[in-house]
PDB file of C-alpha atoms in Angstrom:
ATOM      1  CA  UNK A   1      63.998 156.345 182.104  1.00 39.00           C
ATOM      2  CA  UNK A   2      63.745 152.640 181.332  1.00 40.00           C
ATOM      3  CA  UNK A   3      65.603 150.261 183.598  1.00 42.00           C
ATOM      4  CA  UNK A   4      67.728 147.511 182.093  1.00 42.00           C
ATOM      5  CA  UNK A   5      68.880 144.664 184.299  1.00 43.00           C
ATOM      6  CA  UNK A   6      72.045 143.325 182.685  1.00 41.00           C
ATOM      7  CA  UNK A   7      71.715 139.983 184.440  1.00 43.00           C
ATOM      8  CA  UNK A   8      68.548 139.102 182.550  1.00 42.00           C
ATOM      9  CA  UNK A   9      68.270 137.302 179.255  1.00 46.00           C
ATOM     10  CA  UNK A  10      67.291 138.942 175.977  1.00 47.00           C
ATOM     11  CA  UNK A  11      63.575 138.650 176.808  1.00 48.00           C
ATOM     12  CA  UNK A  12      63.988 141.561 179.194  1.00 50.00           C
ATOM     13  CA  UNK A  13      65.972 143.524 176.628  1.00 52.00           C
ATOM     14  CA  UNK A  14      63.296 143.018 173.992  1.00 54.00           C
ATOM     15  CA  UNK A  15      60.671 144.257 176.440  1.00 53.00           C
ATOM     16  CA  UNK A  16      62.678 147.444 176.846  1.00 51.00           C
ATOM     17  CA  UNK A  17      63.141 147.901 173.105  1.00 56.00           C
ATOM     18  CA  UNK A  18      59.480 147.274 172.360  1.00 51.00           C
ATOM     19  CA  UNK A  19      58.497 149.913 174.910  1.00 49.00           C
ATOM     20  CA  UNK A  20      60.572 152.423 172.958  1.00 49.00           C
ATOM     21  CA  UNK A  21      59.280 151.309 169.569  1.00 50.00           C
ATOM     22  CA  UNK A  22      55.667 150.710 170.500  1.00 47.00           C
ATOM     23  CA  UNK A  23      54.857 152.269 173.897  1.00 45.00           C
ATOM     24  CA  UNK A  24      51.100 151.899 173.485  1.00 43.00           C
ATOM     25  CA  UNK A  25      51.330 148.149 172.964  1.00 38.00           C
ATOM     26  CA  UNK A  26      54.176 147.026 175.190  1.00 40.00           C
ATOM     27  CA  UNK A  27      54.267 147.601 178.928  1.00 41.00           C
ATOM     28  CA  UNK A  28      57.455 148.602 180.757  1.00 38.00           C
ATOM     29  CA  UNK A  29      59.455 145.575 181.876  1.00 42.00           C
ATOM     30  CA  UNK A  30      59.437 144.330 185.415  1.00 42.00           C
ATOM     31  CA  UNK A  31      62.929 145.115 186.747  1.00 38.00           C
ATOM     32  CA  UNK A  32      62.743 142.149 189.094  1.00 37.00           C
ATOM     33  CA  UNK A  33      64.797 139.258 187.653  1.00 39.00           C
ATOM     34  CA  UNK A  34      62.896 136.109 186.872  1.00 38.00           C
ATOM     35  CA  UNK A  35      64.162 132.874 188.273  1.00 34.00           C
ATOM     36  CA  UNK A  36      65.887 130.507 185.907  1.00 32.00           C
ATOM     37  CA  UNK A  37      62.952 128.158 186.236  1.00 28.00           C
ATOM     38  CA  UNK A  38      60.456 130.709 184.917  1.00 29.00           C
ATOM     39  CA  UNK A  39      62.552 132.065 182.057  1.00 35.00           C
ATOM     40  CA  UNK A  40      61.211 130.859 178.734  1.00 30.00           C
ATOM     41  CA  UNK A  41      63.028 130.641 175.377  1.00 35.00           C
ATOM     42  CA  UNK A  42      62.513 133.795 173.335  1.00 36.00           C
ATOM     43  CA  UNK A  43      62.010 133.965 169.595  1.00 41.00           C
ATOM     44  CA  UNK A  44      63.794 137.181 168.640  1.00 40.00           C
ATOM     45  CA  UNK A  45      61.793 137.446 165.414  1.00 42.00           C
ATOM     46  CA  UNK A  46      58.426 137.379 167.135  1.00 41.00           C
ATOM     47  CA  UNK A  47      58.337 138.179 170.818  1.00 36.00           C
ATOM     48  CA  UNK A  48      55.338 139.106 172.941  1.00 35.00           C
ATOM     49  CA  UNK A  49      52.944 138.866 169.995  1.00 32.00           C
ATOM     50  CA  UNK A  50      54.833 141.587 168.123  1.00 40.00           C
ATOM     51  CA  UNK A  51      56.990 141.149 165.056  1.00 58.00           C
ATOM     52  CA  UNK A  52      60.075 143.023 166.212  1.00 66.00           C
ATOM     53  CA  UNK A  53      61.516 143.541 162.744  1.00 69.00           C
ATOM     54  CA  UNK A  54      58.175 144.771 161.448  1.00 71.00           C
ATOM     55  CA  UNK A  55      58.015 147.248 164.315  1.00 77.00           C
ATOM     56  CA  UNK A  56      61.545 148.346 163.462  1.00 81.00           C
ATOM     57  CA  UNK A  57      60.567 149.243 159.894  1.00 82.00           C
ATOM     58  CA  UNK A  58      57.598 151.292 161.122  1.00 83.00           C
ATOM     59  CA  UNK A  59      59.495 153.084 163.888  1.00 85.00           C
ATOM     60  CA  UNK A  60      60.788 156.638 163.614  1.00 89.00           C
ATOM     61  CA  UNK A  61      64.527 157.113 163.243  1.00 91.00           C
ATOM     62  CA  UNK A  62      64.894 158.835 166.621  1.00 92.00           C
ATOM     63  CA  UNK A  63      63.160 155.906 168.303  1.00 89.00           C
ATOM     64  CA  UNK A  64      65.473 153.470 166.537  1.00 90.00           C
ATOM     65  CA  UNK A  65      68.523 155.418 167.697  1.00 92.00           C
ATOM     66  CA  UNK A  66      67.271 155.102 171.276  1.00 89.00           C
ATOM     67  CA  UNK A  67      66.949 151.362 170.747  1.00 88.00           C
ATOM     68  CA  UNK A  68      70.463 151.273 169.325  1.00 90.00           C
ATOM     69  CA  UNK A  69      71.812 152.968 172.427  1.00 91.00           C
ATOM     70  CA  UNK A  70      69.951 150.419 174.547  1.00 87.00           C
ATOM     71  CA  UNK A  71      71.457 147.561 172.543  1.00 88.00           C
ATOM     72  CA  UNK A  72      74.950 149.014 172.872  1.00 92.00           C
ATOM     73  CA  UNK A  73      74.601 149.637 176.600  1.00 89.00           C
ATOM     74  CA  UNK A  74      73.238 146.140 177.073  1.00 87.00           C
ATOM     75  CA  UNK A  75      76.141 144.622 175.124  1.00 91.00           C
ATOM     76  CA  UNK A  76      78.673 146.525 177.227  1.00 90.00           C
ATOM     77  CA  UNK A  77      77.169 145.426 180.539  1.00 88.00           C
ATOM     78  CA  UNK A  78      75.618 142.019 179.946  1.00 83.00           C
ATOM     79  CA  UNK A  79      77.092 139.051 181.821  1.00 83.00           C
ATOM     80  CA  UNK A  80      79.935 137.384 179.950  1.00 83.00           C
ATOM     81  CA  UNK A  81      78.042 134.101 180.133  1.00 81.00           C
ATOM     82  CA  UNK A  82      75.288 135.642 177.996  1.00 84.00           C
ATOM     83  CA  UNK A  83      77.324 137.947 175.759  1.00 88.00           C
ATOM     84  CA  UNK A  84      78.275 135.419 173.087  1.00 88.00           C
ATOM     85  CA  UNK A  85      74.689 134.268 172.563  1.00 87.00           C
ATOM     86  CA  UNK A  86      73.478 137.859 172.518  1.00 87.00           C
ATOM     87  CA  UNK A  87      76.028 138.787 169.848  1.00 91.00           C
ATOM     88  CA  UNK A  88      75.060 135.847 167.644  1.00 90.00           C
ATOM     89  CA  UNK A  89      71.324 135.513 168.241  1.00 86.00           C
ATOM     90  CA  UNK A  90      70.536 139.210 168.380  1.00 86.00           C
ATOM     91  CA  UNK A  91      73.186 141.463 166.822  1.00 92.00           C
ATOM     92  CA  UNK A  92      74.365 139.194 164.012  1.00 92.00           C
ATOM     93  CA  UNK A  93      70.794 138.166 163.274  1.00 90.00           C
ATOM     94  CA  UNK A  94      69.881 141.823 162.778  1.00 91.00           C
ATOM     95  CA  UNK A  95      72.864 142.411 160.498  1.00 95.00           C
ATOM     96  CA  UNK A  96      71.963 139.322 158.483  1.00 94.00           C
ATOM     97  CA  UNK A  97      68.451 140.671 157.935  1.00 91.00           C
ATOM     98  CA  UNK A  98      69.937 144.053 157.069  1.00 94.00           C
ATOM     99  CA  UNK A  99      71.794 142.474 154.158  1.00 96.00           C
ATOM    100  CA  UNK A 100      69.417 139.766 152.988  1.00 94.00           C
ATOM    101  CA  UNK A 101      66.105 141.449 153.810  1.00 90.00           C
ATOM    102  CA  UNK A 102      64.272 144.308 152.126  1.00 91.00           C
ATOM    103  CA  UNK A 103      66.095 147.629 151.805  1.00 93.00           C
ATOM    104  CA  UNK A 104      63.717 149.354 154.225  1.00 92.00           C
ATOM    105  CA  UNK A 105      65.027 146.975 156.882  1.00 91.00           C
ATOM    106  CA  UNK A 106      68.609 147.734 155.874  1.00 94.00           C
ATOM    107  CA  UNK A 107      68.070 151.462 156.389  1.00 94.00           C
ATOM    108  CA  UNK A 108      66.572 150.981 159.847  1.00 93.00           C
ATOM    109  CA  UNK A 109      69.200 148.511 161.038  1.00 93.00           C
ATOM    110  CA  UNK A 110      72.013 150.773 159.836  1.00 95.00           C
ATOM    111  CA  UNK A 111      70.484 153.472 162.042  1.00 94.00           C
ATOM    112  CA  UNK A 112      70.114 150.965 164.884  1.00 93.00           C
ATOM    113  CA  UNK A 113      73.843 150.193 164.721  1.00 95.00           C
ATOM    114  CA  UNK A 114      74.972 153.830 164.673  1.00 93.00           C
ATOM    115  CA  UNK A 115      75.776 153.592 168.381  1.00 91.00           C
ATOM    116  CA  UNK A 116      78.196 150.749 167.644  1.00 95.00           C
ATOM    117  CA  UNK A 117      79.791 152.379 164.594  1.00 95.00           C
ATOM    118  CA  UNK A 118      80.332 155.622 166.508  1.00 94.00           C
ATOM    119  CA  UNK A 119      82.361 153.663 169.077  1.00 94.00           C
ATOM    120  CA  UNK A 120      84.641 151.892 166.573  1.00 94.00           C
ATOM    121  CA  UNK A 121      87.560 153.818 168.047  1.00 92.00           C
ATOM    122  CA  UNK A 122      87.435 151.310 170.890  1.00 94.00           C
ATOM    123  CA  UNK A 123      89.126 148.037 169.973  1.00 94.00           C
ATOM    124  CA  UNK A 124      86.429 145.859 171.527  1.00 95.00           C
ATOM    125  CA  UNK A 125      83.695 147.468 169.409  1.00 95.00           C
ATOM    126  CA  UNK A 126      85.847 147.426 166.283  1.00 96.00           C
ATOM    127  CA  UNK A 127      86.514 143.732 166.784  1.00 96.00           C
ATOM    128  CA  UNK A 128      82.867 142.979 167.526  1.00 96.00           C
ATOM    129  CA  UNK A 129      81.633 144.529 164.274  1.00 97.00           C
ATOM    130  CA  UNK A 130      84.305 142.680 162.328  1.00 96.00           C
ATOM    131  CA  UNK A 131      83.426 139.340 163.909  1.00 96.00           C
ATOM    132  CA  UNK A 132      79.723 139.883 163.294  1.00 96.00           C
ATOM    133  CA  UNK A 133      80.070 140.966 159.673  1.00 96.00           C
ATOM    134  CA  UNK A 134      82.931 138.903 158.264  1.00 94.00           C
ATOM    135  CA  UNK A 135      80.866 135.708 157.953  1.00 93.00           C
ATOM    136  CA  UNK A 136      78.079 137.451 155.995  1.00 96.00           C
ATOM    137  CA  UNK A 137      79.229 140.694 154.350  1.00 97.00           C
ATOM    138  CA  UNK A 138      81.275 139.170 151.516  1.00 97.00           C
ATOM    139  CA  UNK A 139      78.442 136.929 150.392  1.00 96.00           C
ATOM    140  CA  UNK A 140      76.164 139.955 150.324  1.00 97.00           C
ATOM    141  CA  UNK A 141      78.583 142.112 148.333  1.00 97.00           C
ATOM    142  CA  UNK A 142      78.908 139.414 145.669  1.00 95.00           C
ATOM    143  CA  UNK A 143      75.262 138.338 145.596  1.00 96.00           C
ATOM    144  CA  UNK A 144      73.455 137.959 142.285  1.00 96.00           C
ATOM    145  CA  UNK A 145      70.447 139.853 143.630  1.00 96.00           C
ATOM    146  CA  UNK A 146      70.940 143.599 143.154  1.00 96.00           C
ATOM    147  CA  UNK A 147      68.984 144.603 146.255  1.00 96.00           C
ATOM    148  CA  UNK A 148      71.097 142.311 148.430  1.00 96.00           C
ATOM    149  CA  UNK A 149      74.280 143.819 146.974  1.00 97.00           C
ATOM    150  CA  UNK A 150      72.928 147.305 147.600  1.00 97.00           C
ATOM    151  CA  UNK A 151      72.099 146.460 151.214  1.00 97.00           C
ATOM    152  CA  UNK A 152      75.561 144.994 151.729  1.00 97.00           C
ATOM    153  CA  UNK A 153      77.194 148.054 150.153  1.00 98.00           C
ATOM    154  CA  UNK A 154      75.339 150.436 152.477  1.00 97.00           C
ATOM    155  CA  UNK A 155      76.511 148.446 155.496  1.00 96.00           C
ATOM    156  CA  UNK A 156      80.048 147.905 154.201  1.00 97.00           C
ATOM    157  CA  UNK A 157      80.645 151.610 153.597  1.00 97.00           C
ATOM    158  CA  UNK A 158      79.668 152.689 157.113  1.00 96.00           C
ATOM    159  CA  UNK A 159      81.698 150.046 158.972  1.00 96.00           C
ATOM    160  CA  UNK A 160      84.890 150.427 156.908  1.00 96.00           C
ATOM    161  CA  UNK A 161      87.532 149.542 157.871  1.00 95.00           C
ATOM    162  CA  UNK A 162      86.712 146.228 159.505  1.00 96.00           C
ATOM    163  CA  UNK A 163      89.471 145.219 161.918  1.00 95.00           C
ATOM    164  CA  UNK A 164      89.794 142.298 164.279  1.00 95.00           C
ATOM    165  CA  UNK A 165      92.138 143.392 167.033  1.00 94.00           C
ATOM    166  CA  UNK A 166      92.412 139.826 168.301  1.00 94.00           C
ATOM    167  CA  UNK A 167      94.284 138.856 165.140  1.00 94.00           C
ATOM    168  CA  UNK A 168      97.849 139.569 164.072  1.00 94.00           C
ATOM    169  CA  UNK A 169      98.824 142.746 162.230  1.00 94.00           C
ATOM    170  CA  UNK A 170      99.506 140.813 159.030  1.00 95.00           C
ATOM    171  CA  UNK A 171      96.018 139.298 159.094  1.00 96.00           C
ATOM    172  CA  UNK A 172      94.404 142.715 159.482  1.00 95.00           C
ATOM    173  CA  UNK A 173      96.521 144.054 156.633  1.00 94.00           C
ATOM    174  CA  UNK A 174      95.210 141.243 154.444  1.00 96.00           C
ATOM    175  CA  UNK A 175      91.682 142.090 155.541  1.00 96.00           C
ATOM    176  CA  UNK A 176      92.222 145.755 154.643  1.00 95.00           C
ATOM    177  CA  UNK A 177      93.466 144.749 151.189  1.00 95.00           C
ATOM    178  CA  UNK A 178      90.423 142.544 150.725  1.00 96.00           C
ATOM    179  CA  UNK A 179      88.182 145.475 151.613  1.00 97.00           C
ATOM    180  CA  UNK A 180      89.911 147.987 149.333  1.00 96.00           C
ATOM    181  CA  UNK A 181      89.857 145.416 146.531  1.00 96.00           C
ATOM    182  CA  UNK A 182      86.063 145.642 146.697  1.00 97.00           C
ATOM    183  CA  UNK A 183      86.066 149.322 145.720  1.00 98.00           C
ATOM    184  CA  UNK A 184      86.428 148.703 141.974  1.00 97.00           C
ATOM    185  CA  UNK A 185      83.616 146.132 141.598  1.00 97.00           C
ATOM    186  CA  UNK A 186      81.340 148.319 143.713  1.00 98.00           C
ATOM    187  CA  UNK A 187      81.834 151.555 141.766  1.00 98.00           C
ATOM    188  CA  UNK A 188      81.477 149.670 138.466  1.00 97.00           C
ATOM    189  CA  UNK A 189      78.447 147.586 139.480  1.00 97.00           C
ATOM    190  CA  UNK A 190      75.814 147.101 136.784  1.00 97.00           C
ATOM    191  CA  UNK A 191      73.171 148.758 138.984  1.00 97.00           C
ATOM    192  CA  UNK A 192      73.411 152.589 138.757  1.00 97.00           C
ATOM    193  CA  UNK A 193      72.193 153.094 142.335  1.00 97.00           C
ATOM    194  CA  UNK A 194      74.986 150.871 143.636  1.00 97.00           C
ATOM    195  CA  UNK A 195      77.546 152.749 141.531  1.00 98.00           C
ATOM    196  CA  UNK A 196      76.286 156.096 142.809  1.00 98.00           C
ATOM    197  CA  UNK A 197      76.215 155.018 146.455  1.00 98.00           C
ATOM    198  CA  UNK A 198      79.637 153.397 146.172  1.00 98.00           C
ATOM    199  CA  UNK A 199      81.235 156.456 144.567  1.00 98.00           C
ATOM    200  CA  UNK A 200      80.081 158.700 147.401  1.00 98.00           C
ATOM    201  CA  UNK A 201      80.936 156.112 150.039  1.00 97.00           C
ATOM    202  CA  UNK A 202      84.415 155.396 148.693  1.00 98.00           C
ATOM    203  CA  UNK A 203      85.152 159.124 148.456  1.00 97.00           C
ATOM    204  CA  UNK A 204      84.067 159.532 152.072  1.00 97.00           C
ATOM    205  CA  UNK A 205      86.421 156.684 152.993  1.00 97.00           C
ATOM    206  CA  UNK A 206      89.257 158.403 151.102  1.00 97.00           C
ATOM    207  CA  UNK A 207      88.518 161.664 152.896  1.00 96.00           C
ATOM    208  CA  UNK A 208      88.482 160.004 156.323  1.00 95.00           C
ATOM    209  CA  UNK A 209      91.141 157.310 155.983  1.00 95.00           C
ATOM    210  CA  UNK A 210      93.527 158.827 153.432  1.00 94.00           C
ATOM    211  CA  UNK A 211      96.731 157.780 155.297  1.00 91.00           C
ATOM    212  CA  UNK A 212      95.810 154.078 155.462  1.00 90.00           C
ATOM    213  CA  UNK A 213      94.682 153.621 151.850  1.00 93.00           C
ATOM    214  CA  UNK A 214      97.412 152.225 149.549  1.00 91.00           C
ATOM    215  CA  UNK A 215      98.564 154.595 146.790  1.00 91.00           C
ATOM    216  CA  UNK A 216      97.788 151.955 144.170  1.00 93.00           C
ATOM    217  CA  UNK A 217      94.145 152.015 145.259  1.00 95.00           C
ATOM    218  CA  UNK A 218      93.933 155.785 144.798  1.00 94.00           C
ATOM    219  CA  UNK A 219      95.403 155.535 141.305  1.00 93.00           C
ATOM    220  CA  UNK A 220      93.078 152.719 140.314  1.00 95.00           C
ATOM    221  CA  UNK A 221      89.879 154.298 141.638  1.00 97.00           C
ATOM    222  CA  UNK A 222      90.561 157.849 140.467  1.00 96.00           C
ATOM    223  CA  UNK A 223      91.405 156.494 137.022  1.00 96.00           C
ATOM    224  CA  UNK A 224      87.996 154.800 136.855  1.00 97.00           C
ATOM    225  CA  UNK A 225      86.320 157.982 138.088  1.00 97.00           C
ATOM    226  CA  UNK A 226      87.906 160.067 135.332  1.00 96.00           C
ATOM    227  CA  UNK A 227      87.929 157.659 132.386  1.00 96.00           C
ATOM    228  CA  UNK A 228      84.661 155.810 132.961  1.00 97.00           C
ATOM    229  CA  UNK A 229      82.273 157.152 135.575  1.00 97.00           C
ATOM    230  CA  UNK A 230      82.572 160.881 134.859  1.00 97.00           C
ATOM    231  CA  UNK A 231      81.415 160.102 131.313  1.00 96.00           C
ATOM    232  CA  UNK A 232      78.954 157.314 132.154  1.00 96.00           C
ATOM    233  CA  UNK A 233      76.340 157.834 129.439  1.00 95.00           C
ATOM    234  CA  UNK A 234      73.879 155.448 131.100  1.00 96.00           C
ATOM    235  CA  UNK A 235      73.358 157.482 134.279  1.00 97.00           C
ATOM    236  CA  UNK A 236      73.578 161.187 135.003  1.00 97.00           C
ATOM    237  CA  UNK A 237      73.358 160.332 138.719  1.00 97.00           C
ATOM    238  CA  UNK A 238      76.618 158.422 138.431  1.00 98.00           C
ATOM    239  CA  UNK A 239      78.326 161.301 136.611  1.00 97.00           C
ATOM    240  CA  UNK A 240      77.004 163.738 139.196  1.00 97.00           C
ATOM    241  CA  UNK A 241      78.207 161.523 142.056  1.00 98.00           C
ATOM    242  CA  UNK A 242      81.784 161.687 140.770  1.00 97.00           C
ATOM    243  CA  UNK A 243      81.963 165.449 141.305  1.00 97.00           C
ATOM    244  CA  UNK A 244      80.111 165.267 144.601  1.00 97.00           C
ATOM    245  CA  UNK A 245      82.702 162.685 145.588  1.00 97.00           C
ATOM    246  CA  UNK A 246      85.633 164.885 144.556  1.00 96.00           C
ATOM    247  CA  UNK A 247      84.198 167.659 146.745  1.00 95.00           C
ATOM    248  CA  UNK A 248      84.090 165.240 149.683  1.00 96.00           C
ATOM    249  CA  UNK A 249      87.673 164.075 149.121  1.00 96.00           C
ATOM    250  CA  UNK A 250      88.863 167.694 148.905  1.00 93.00           C
ATOM    251  CA  UNK A 251      87.938 168.212 152.562  1.00 93.00           C
ATOM    252  CA  UNK A 252      91.135 166.318 153.371  1.00 93.00           C
ATOM    253  CA  UNK A 253      94.052 168.607 152.523  1.00 89.00           C
ATOM    254  CA  UNK A 254      96.285 165.596 151.846  1.00 90.00           C
ATOM    255  CA  UNK A 255      94.258 164.954 148.694  1.00 91.00           C
ATOM    256  CA  UNK A 256      94.851 168.337 147.098  1.00 88.00           C
ATOM    257  CA  UNK A 257      98.021 167.451 145.212  1.00 87.00           C
ATOM    258  CA  UNK A 258      96.264 164.445 143.688  1.00 90.00           C
ATOM    259  CA  UNK A 259      93.148 166.413 142.769  1.00 91.00           C
ATOM    260  CA  UNK A 260      95.327 169.051 141.117  1.00 89.00           C
ATOM    261  CA  UNK A 261      96.423 166.438 138.597  1.00 90.00           C
ATOM    262  CA  UNK A 262      93.121 164.722 137.869  1.00 92.00           C
ATOM    263  CA  UNK A 263      90.517 167.495 137.900  1.00 91.00           C
ATOM    264  CA  UNK A 264      91.746 169.175 134.687  1.00 92.00           C
ATOM    265  CA  UNK A 265      91.031 165.867 132.938  1.00 94.00           C
ATOM    266  CA  UNK A 266      87.302 166.250 133.590  1.00 94.00           C
ATOM    267  CA  UNK A 267      86.942 169.986 132.916  1.00 92.00           C
ATOM    268  CA  UNK A 268      84.614 169.404 129.947  1.00 94.00           C
ATOM    269  CA  UNK A 269      81.992 168.031 132.317  1.00 95.00           C
ATOM    270  CA  UNK A 270      81.019 171.608 133.077  1.00 93.00           C
ATOM    271  CA  UNK A 271      79.293 171.430 129.675  1.00 95.00           C
ATOM    272  CA  UNK A 272      77.510 168.132 130.444  1.00 95.00           C
ATOM    273  CA  UNK A 273      74.092 167.792 128.808  1.00 96.00           C
ATOM    274  CA  UNK A 274      72.498 167.136 132.210  1.00 96.00           C
ATOM    275  CA  UNK A 275      71.907 170.155 134.429  1.00 96.00           C
ATOM    276  CA  UNK A 276      72.309 167.956 137.505  1.00 97.00           C
ATOM    277  CA  UNK A 277      75.867 167.077 136.499  1.00 97.00           C
ATOM    278  CA  UNK A 278      76.771 170.679 135.664  1.00 96.00           C
ATOM    279  CA  UNK A 279      75.421 171.782 139.030  1.00 97.00           C
ATOM    280  CA  UNK A 280      77.485 169.166 140.891  1.00 97.00           C
ATOM    281  CA  UNK A 281      80.551 170.247 138.947  1.00 96.00           C
ATOM    282  CA  UNK A 282      80.061 173.917 139.826  1.00 95.00           C
ATOM    283  CA  UNK A 283      79.416 173.080 143.482  1.00 94.00           C
ATOM    284  CA  UNK A 284      82.672 171.132 143.483  1.00 94.00           C
ATOM    285  CA  UNK A 285      84.534 174.179 142.164  1.00 92.00           C
ATOM    286  CA  UNK A 286      82.908 176.393 144.771  1.00 91.00           C
ATOM    287  CA  UNK A 287      83.963 173.938 147.472  1.00 90.00           C
ATOM    288  CA  UNK A 288      87.539 174.046 146.189  1.00 88.00           C
ATOM    289  CA  UNK A 289      87.468 177.817 146.136  1.00 86.00           C
ATOM    290  CA  UNK A 290      86.103 177.910 149.669  1.00 84.00           C
ATOM    291  CA  UNK A 291      88.838 175.589 150.843  1.00 82.00           C
ATOM    292  CA  UNK A 292      91.359 177.630 148.851  1.00 71.00           C
ATOM    293  CA  UNK A 293      92.486 174.197 147.807  1.00 46.00           C
ATOM    294  CA  UNK A 294      95.014 172.732 145.428  1.00 47.00           C
ATOM    295  CA  UNK A 295      97.252 175.755 145.046  1.00 50.00           C
ATOM    296  CA  UNK A 296      99.678 175.735 142.166  1.00 46.00           C
ATOM    297  CA  UNK A 297     101.797 178.696 141.118  1.00 35.00           C
ATOM    298  CA  UNK A 298      99.795 180.850 143.500  1.00 43.00           C
ATOM    299  CA  UNK A 299      96.517 180.007 141.752  1.00 46.00           C
ATOM    300  CA  UNK A 300      93.676 177.962 143.232  1.00 52.00           C
ATOM    301  CA  UNK A 301      92.216 175.057 141.295  1.00 49.00           C
ATOM    302  CA  UNK A 302      88.944 176.928 140.812  1.00 48.00           C
ATOM    303  CA  UNK A 303      90.841 179.817 139.203  1.00 51.00           C
ATOM    304  CA  UNK A 304      92.780 177.404 136.999  1.00 48.00           C
ATOM    305  CA  UNK A 305      89.497 176.153 135.592  1.00 47.00           C
ATOM    306  CA  UNK A 306      88.610 179.714 134.662  1.00 47.00           C
ATOM    307  CA  UNK A 307      91.940 180.044 132.874  1.00 33.00           C
ATOM    308  CA  UNK A 308      91.586 176.747 131.004  1.00 38.00           C
ATOM    309  CA  UNK A 309      87.948 177.121 129.932  1.00 42.00           C
TER     310      UNK A 309
END
């Protein structure tokens, strides 16, 4: 097991991470703290002759998760005098490259930050992610470059909802509104891949955070799903994503009364010209039947489709 001395600067941390990512190149760190006089400034982008971000792209996902756990453990235990610099120079720098770098980097950094996202239930972690992302996420979501928007969307969907527990309740409510207001432009983005990813991500958010989402948001988004995206002639992936999304939402029983009203409006999609869409539609019905969901007059929604076909 690698030893991490939480009194050392980020040079020691990078040694540890590079051992995990590239064990044949990097040697295990010396656990003995260096004196302040011998500590040298560290370039996080290129340390020890290795391009850290390049190594990150090449690393296996399991290795990156180990690095993420190391980063999280380091953040929890590092001296307060070093924590602020570590958050800005290391963590926020990584998130910035996740948004404004190539998508391969975005994928790896999202995996790297899984350890942080999994601990969002703790206020300190929730606040940290919000403070790190707020200065950069909005610019990414509204960027002209499609790849940047896509990167920002992938990050935005996994950290939702962003909350800063150091701020007042009213300020966090405004932040939540700002986040939910992004749903419509994301699911209607001109890039099909962004629309598809956003549909699935927003549906996962609905399934997980149903009680905190305003009713007006549900009405607005489901209306777009039914009237626009379920019949999106430009992309069968988008149409397919709508029904995959409905199946995700249905896992929350609180959604069943809403789905009972909107699903009959898209029943003709079972005859979609694309097999992929028809398959997603049928899988959605099977999911509803399995959940025995959306009962009305003693009949499940899946059975109602049989009756209305």
